[in-house]
Tab-separated table of N, CA and C in Angstrom:
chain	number	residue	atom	x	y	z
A	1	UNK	N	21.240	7.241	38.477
A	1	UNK	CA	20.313	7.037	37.371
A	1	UNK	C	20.778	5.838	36.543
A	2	UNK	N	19.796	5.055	36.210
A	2	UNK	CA	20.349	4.168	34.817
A	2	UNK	C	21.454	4.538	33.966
A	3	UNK	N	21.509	3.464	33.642
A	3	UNK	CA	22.439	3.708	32.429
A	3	UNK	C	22.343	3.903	30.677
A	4	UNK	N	20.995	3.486	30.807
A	4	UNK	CA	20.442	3.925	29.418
A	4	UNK	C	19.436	5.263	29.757
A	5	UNK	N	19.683	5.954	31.039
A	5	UNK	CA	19.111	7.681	31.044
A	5	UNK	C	20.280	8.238	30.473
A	6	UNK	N	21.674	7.706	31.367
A	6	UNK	CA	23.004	8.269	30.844
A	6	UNK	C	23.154	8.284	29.751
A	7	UNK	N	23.052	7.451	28.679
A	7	UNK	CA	23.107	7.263	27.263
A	7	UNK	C	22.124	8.513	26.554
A	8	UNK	N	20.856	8.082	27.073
A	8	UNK	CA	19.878	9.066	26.433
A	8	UNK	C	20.268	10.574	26.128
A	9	UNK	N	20.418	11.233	27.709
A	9	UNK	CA	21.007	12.204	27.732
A	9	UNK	C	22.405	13.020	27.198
A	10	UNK	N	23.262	11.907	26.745
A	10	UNK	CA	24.416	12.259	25.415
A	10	UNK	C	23.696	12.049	24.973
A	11	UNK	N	23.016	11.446	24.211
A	11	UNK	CA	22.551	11.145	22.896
A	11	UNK	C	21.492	12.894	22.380
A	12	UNK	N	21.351	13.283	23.811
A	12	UNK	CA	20.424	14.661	23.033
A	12	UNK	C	21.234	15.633	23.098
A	13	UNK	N	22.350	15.443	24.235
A	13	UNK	CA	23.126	16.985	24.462
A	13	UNK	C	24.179	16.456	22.959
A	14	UNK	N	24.249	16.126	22.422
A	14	UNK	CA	25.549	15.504	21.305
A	14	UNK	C	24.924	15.646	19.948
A	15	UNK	N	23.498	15.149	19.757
A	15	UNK	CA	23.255	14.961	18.010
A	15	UNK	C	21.610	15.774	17.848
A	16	UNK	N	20.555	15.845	19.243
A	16	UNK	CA	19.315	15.973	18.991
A	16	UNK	C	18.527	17.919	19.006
A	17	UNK	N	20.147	18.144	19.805
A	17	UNK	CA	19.697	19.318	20.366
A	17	UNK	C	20.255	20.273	19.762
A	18	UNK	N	20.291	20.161	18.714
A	18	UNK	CA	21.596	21.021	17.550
A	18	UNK	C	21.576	22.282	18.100
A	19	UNK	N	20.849	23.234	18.387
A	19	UNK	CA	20.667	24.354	18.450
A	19	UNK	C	21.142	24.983	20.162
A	20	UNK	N	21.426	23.722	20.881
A	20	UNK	CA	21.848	23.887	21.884
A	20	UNK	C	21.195	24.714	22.902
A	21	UNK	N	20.093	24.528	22.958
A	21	UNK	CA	19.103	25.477	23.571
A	21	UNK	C	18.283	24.518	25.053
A	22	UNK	N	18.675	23.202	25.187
A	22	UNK	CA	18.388	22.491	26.261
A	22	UNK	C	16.652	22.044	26.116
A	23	UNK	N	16.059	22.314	24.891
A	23	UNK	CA	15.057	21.287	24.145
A	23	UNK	C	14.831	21.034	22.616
A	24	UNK	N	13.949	20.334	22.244
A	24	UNK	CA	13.728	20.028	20.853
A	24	UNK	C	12.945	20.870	20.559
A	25	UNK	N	13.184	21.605	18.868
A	25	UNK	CA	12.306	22.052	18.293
A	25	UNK	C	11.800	21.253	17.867
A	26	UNK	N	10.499	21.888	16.758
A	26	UNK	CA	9.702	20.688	15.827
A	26	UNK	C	11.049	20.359	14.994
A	27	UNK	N	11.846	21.401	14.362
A	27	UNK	CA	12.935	21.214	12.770
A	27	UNK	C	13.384	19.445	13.869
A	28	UNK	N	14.140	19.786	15.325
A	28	UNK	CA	15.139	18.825	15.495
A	28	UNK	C	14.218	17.290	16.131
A	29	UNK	N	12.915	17.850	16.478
A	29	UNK	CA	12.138	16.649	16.439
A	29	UNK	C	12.410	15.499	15.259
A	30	UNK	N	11.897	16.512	14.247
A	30	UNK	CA	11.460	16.190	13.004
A	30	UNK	C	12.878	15.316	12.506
A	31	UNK	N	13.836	15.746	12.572
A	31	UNK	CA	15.276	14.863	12.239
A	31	UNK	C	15.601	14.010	13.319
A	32	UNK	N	14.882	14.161	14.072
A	32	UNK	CA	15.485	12.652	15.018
A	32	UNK	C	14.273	11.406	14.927
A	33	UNK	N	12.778	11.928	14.794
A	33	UNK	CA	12.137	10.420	14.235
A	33	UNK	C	12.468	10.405	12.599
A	34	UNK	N	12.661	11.449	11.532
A	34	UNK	CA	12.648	11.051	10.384
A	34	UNK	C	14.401	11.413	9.669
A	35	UNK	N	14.976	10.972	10.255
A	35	UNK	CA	16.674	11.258	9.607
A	35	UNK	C	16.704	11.925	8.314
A	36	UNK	N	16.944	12.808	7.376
A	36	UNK	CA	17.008	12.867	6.215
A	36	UNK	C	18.115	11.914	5.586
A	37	UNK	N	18.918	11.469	6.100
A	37	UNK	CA	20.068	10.609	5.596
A	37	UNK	C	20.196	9.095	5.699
A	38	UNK	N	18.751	8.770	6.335
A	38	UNK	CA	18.695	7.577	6.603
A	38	UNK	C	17.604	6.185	6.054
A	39	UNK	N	18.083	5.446	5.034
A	39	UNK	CA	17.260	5.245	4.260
A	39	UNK	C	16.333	3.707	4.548
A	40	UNK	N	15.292	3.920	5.258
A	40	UNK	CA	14.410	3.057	5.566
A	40	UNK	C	14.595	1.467	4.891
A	41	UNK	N	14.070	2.044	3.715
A	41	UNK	CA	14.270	0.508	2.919
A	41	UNK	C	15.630	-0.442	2.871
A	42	UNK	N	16.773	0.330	3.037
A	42	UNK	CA	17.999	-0.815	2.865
A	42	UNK	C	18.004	-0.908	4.084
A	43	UNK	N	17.865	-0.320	5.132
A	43	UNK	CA	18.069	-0.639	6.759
A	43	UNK	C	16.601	-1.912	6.959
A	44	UNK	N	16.140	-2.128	6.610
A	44	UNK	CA	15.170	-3.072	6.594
A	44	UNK	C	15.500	-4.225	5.900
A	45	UNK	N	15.637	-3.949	4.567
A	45	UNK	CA	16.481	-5.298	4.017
A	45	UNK	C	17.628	-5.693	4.373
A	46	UNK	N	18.316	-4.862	4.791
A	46	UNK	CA	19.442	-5.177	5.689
A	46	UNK	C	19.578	-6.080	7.132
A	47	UNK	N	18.457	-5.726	7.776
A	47	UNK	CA	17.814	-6.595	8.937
A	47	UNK	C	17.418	-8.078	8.468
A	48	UNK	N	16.512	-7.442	7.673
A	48	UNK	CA	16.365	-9.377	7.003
A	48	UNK	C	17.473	-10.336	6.555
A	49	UNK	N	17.806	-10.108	5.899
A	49	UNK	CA	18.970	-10.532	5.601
A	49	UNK	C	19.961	-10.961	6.969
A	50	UNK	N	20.236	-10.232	7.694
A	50	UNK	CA	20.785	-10.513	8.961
A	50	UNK	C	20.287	-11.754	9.323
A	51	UNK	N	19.014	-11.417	9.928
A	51	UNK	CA	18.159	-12.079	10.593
A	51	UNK	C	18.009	-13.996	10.007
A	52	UNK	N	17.938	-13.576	8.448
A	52	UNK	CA	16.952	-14.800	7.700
A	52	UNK	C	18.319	-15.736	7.345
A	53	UNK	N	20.091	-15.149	6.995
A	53	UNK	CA	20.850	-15.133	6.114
A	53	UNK	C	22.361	-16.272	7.210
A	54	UNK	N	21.069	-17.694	7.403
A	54	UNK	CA	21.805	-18.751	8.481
A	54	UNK	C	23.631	-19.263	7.901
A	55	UNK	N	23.635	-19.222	6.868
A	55	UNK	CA	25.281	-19.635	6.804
A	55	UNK	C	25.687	-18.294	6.374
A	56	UNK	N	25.341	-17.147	6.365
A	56	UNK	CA	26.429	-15.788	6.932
A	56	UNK	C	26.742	-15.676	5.617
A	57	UNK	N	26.152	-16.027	4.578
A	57	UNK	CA	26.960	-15.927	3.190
A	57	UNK	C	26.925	-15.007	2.463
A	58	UNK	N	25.813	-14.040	3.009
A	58	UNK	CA	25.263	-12.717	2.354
A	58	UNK	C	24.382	-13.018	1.539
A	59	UNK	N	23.891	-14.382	1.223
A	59	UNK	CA	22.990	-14.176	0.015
A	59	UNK	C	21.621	-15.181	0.466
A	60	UNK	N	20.199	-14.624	0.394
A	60	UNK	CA	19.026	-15.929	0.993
A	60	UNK	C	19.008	-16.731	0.647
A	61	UNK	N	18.568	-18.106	0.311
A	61	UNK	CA	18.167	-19.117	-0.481
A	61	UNK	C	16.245	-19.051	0.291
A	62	UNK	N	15.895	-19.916	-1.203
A	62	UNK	CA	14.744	-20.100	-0.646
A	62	UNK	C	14.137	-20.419	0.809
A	63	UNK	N	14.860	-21.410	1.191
A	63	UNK	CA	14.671	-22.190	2.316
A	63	UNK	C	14.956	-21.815	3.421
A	64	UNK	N	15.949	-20.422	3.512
A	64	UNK	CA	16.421	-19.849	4.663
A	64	UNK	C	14.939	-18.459	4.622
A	65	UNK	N	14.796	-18.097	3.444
A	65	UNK	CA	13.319	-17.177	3.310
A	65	UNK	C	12.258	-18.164	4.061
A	66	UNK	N	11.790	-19.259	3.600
A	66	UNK	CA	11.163	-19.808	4.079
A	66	UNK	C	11.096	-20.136	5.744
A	67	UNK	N	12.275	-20.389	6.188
A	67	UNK	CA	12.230	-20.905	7.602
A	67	UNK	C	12.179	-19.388	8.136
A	68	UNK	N	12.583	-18.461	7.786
A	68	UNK	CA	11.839	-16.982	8.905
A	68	UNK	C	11.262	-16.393	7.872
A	69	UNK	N	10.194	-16.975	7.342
A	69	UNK	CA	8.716	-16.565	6.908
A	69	UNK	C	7.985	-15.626	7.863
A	70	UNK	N	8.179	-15.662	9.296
A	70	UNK	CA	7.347	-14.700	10.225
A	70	UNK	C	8.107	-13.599	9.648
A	71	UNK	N	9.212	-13.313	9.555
A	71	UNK	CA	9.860	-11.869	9.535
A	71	UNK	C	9.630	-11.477	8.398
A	72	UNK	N	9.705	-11.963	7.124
A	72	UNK	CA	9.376	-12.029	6.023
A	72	UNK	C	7.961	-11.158	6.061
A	73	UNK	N	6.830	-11.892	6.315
A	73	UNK	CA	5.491	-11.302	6.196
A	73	UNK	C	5.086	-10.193	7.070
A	74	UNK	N	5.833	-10.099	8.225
A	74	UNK	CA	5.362	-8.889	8.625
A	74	UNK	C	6.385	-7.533	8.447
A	75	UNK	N	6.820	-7.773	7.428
A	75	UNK	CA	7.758	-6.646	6.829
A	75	UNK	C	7.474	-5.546	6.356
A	76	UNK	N	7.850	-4.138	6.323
A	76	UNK	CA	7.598	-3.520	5.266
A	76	UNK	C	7.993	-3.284	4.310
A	77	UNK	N	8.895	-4.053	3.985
A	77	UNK	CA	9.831	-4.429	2.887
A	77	UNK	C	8.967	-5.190	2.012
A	78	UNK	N	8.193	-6.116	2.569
A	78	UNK	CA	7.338	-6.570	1.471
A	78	UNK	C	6.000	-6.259	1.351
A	79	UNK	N	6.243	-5.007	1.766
A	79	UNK	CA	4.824	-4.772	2.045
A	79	UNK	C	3.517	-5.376	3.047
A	80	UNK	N	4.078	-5.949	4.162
A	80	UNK	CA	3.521	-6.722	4.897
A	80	UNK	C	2.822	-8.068	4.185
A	81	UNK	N	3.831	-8.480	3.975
A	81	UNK	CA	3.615	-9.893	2.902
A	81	UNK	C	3.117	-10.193	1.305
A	82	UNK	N	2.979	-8.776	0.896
A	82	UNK	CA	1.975	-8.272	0.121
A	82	UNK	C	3.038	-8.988	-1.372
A	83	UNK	N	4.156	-8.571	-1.266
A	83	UNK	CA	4.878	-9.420	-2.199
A	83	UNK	C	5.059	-10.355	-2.326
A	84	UNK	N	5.467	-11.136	-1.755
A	84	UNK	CA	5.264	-12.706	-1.577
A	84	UNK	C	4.201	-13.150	-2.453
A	85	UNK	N	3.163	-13.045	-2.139
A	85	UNK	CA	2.090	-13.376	-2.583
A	85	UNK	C	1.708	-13.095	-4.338
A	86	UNK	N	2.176	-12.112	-4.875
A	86	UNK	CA	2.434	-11.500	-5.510
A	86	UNK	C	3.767	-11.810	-6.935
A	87	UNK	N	4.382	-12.187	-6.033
A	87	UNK	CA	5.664	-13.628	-6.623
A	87	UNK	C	5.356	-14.591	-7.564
A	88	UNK	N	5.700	-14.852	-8.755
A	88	UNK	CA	5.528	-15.809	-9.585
A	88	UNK	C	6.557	-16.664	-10.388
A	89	UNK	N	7.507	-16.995	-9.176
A	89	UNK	CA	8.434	-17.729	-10.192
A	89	UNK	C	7.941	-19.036	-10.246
């Protein structure tokens, strides 16, 4: 088998299948698409930043926002561009 079946399969016998019963309930569904501990918005700004943040400095400048403007607008961080626009400095 692959190697990302191999993965998969720890990944459910180890964190998905809490109850150890060899499937998902709805409860362990429900915590593996929606984490309770896992917080959407900084894992998103966190990506950007990655992504947008070219001399590694931790901090954007305009111009580095500007040059990955695609990632920017289709964000949900900004509401799918919705902030930007919205911006008035």
């Amino acid at each position: 088998e692959p190697e990302w079946v191999k993965t998969e399969r720890e990944q459910f016998v180890e964190f998905r299948d809490k109850n150890r019963d060899g499937k998902m309930d709805k409860e362990e569904t429900k915590d593996w698409i929606l984490p309770s501990d896992y917080d959407h918005a900084e894992a998103e700004a966190r990506h950007l930043v990655y992504e947008s943040d070219q001399d590694k400095d931790g901090k954007l400048t305009r111009q580095e926002i500007v040059d990955k403007s695609d990632l920017f607008v289709g964000s949900q961080a900004t509401d799918f561009g919705e902030a930007l626009v919205r911006h008035d400095e």
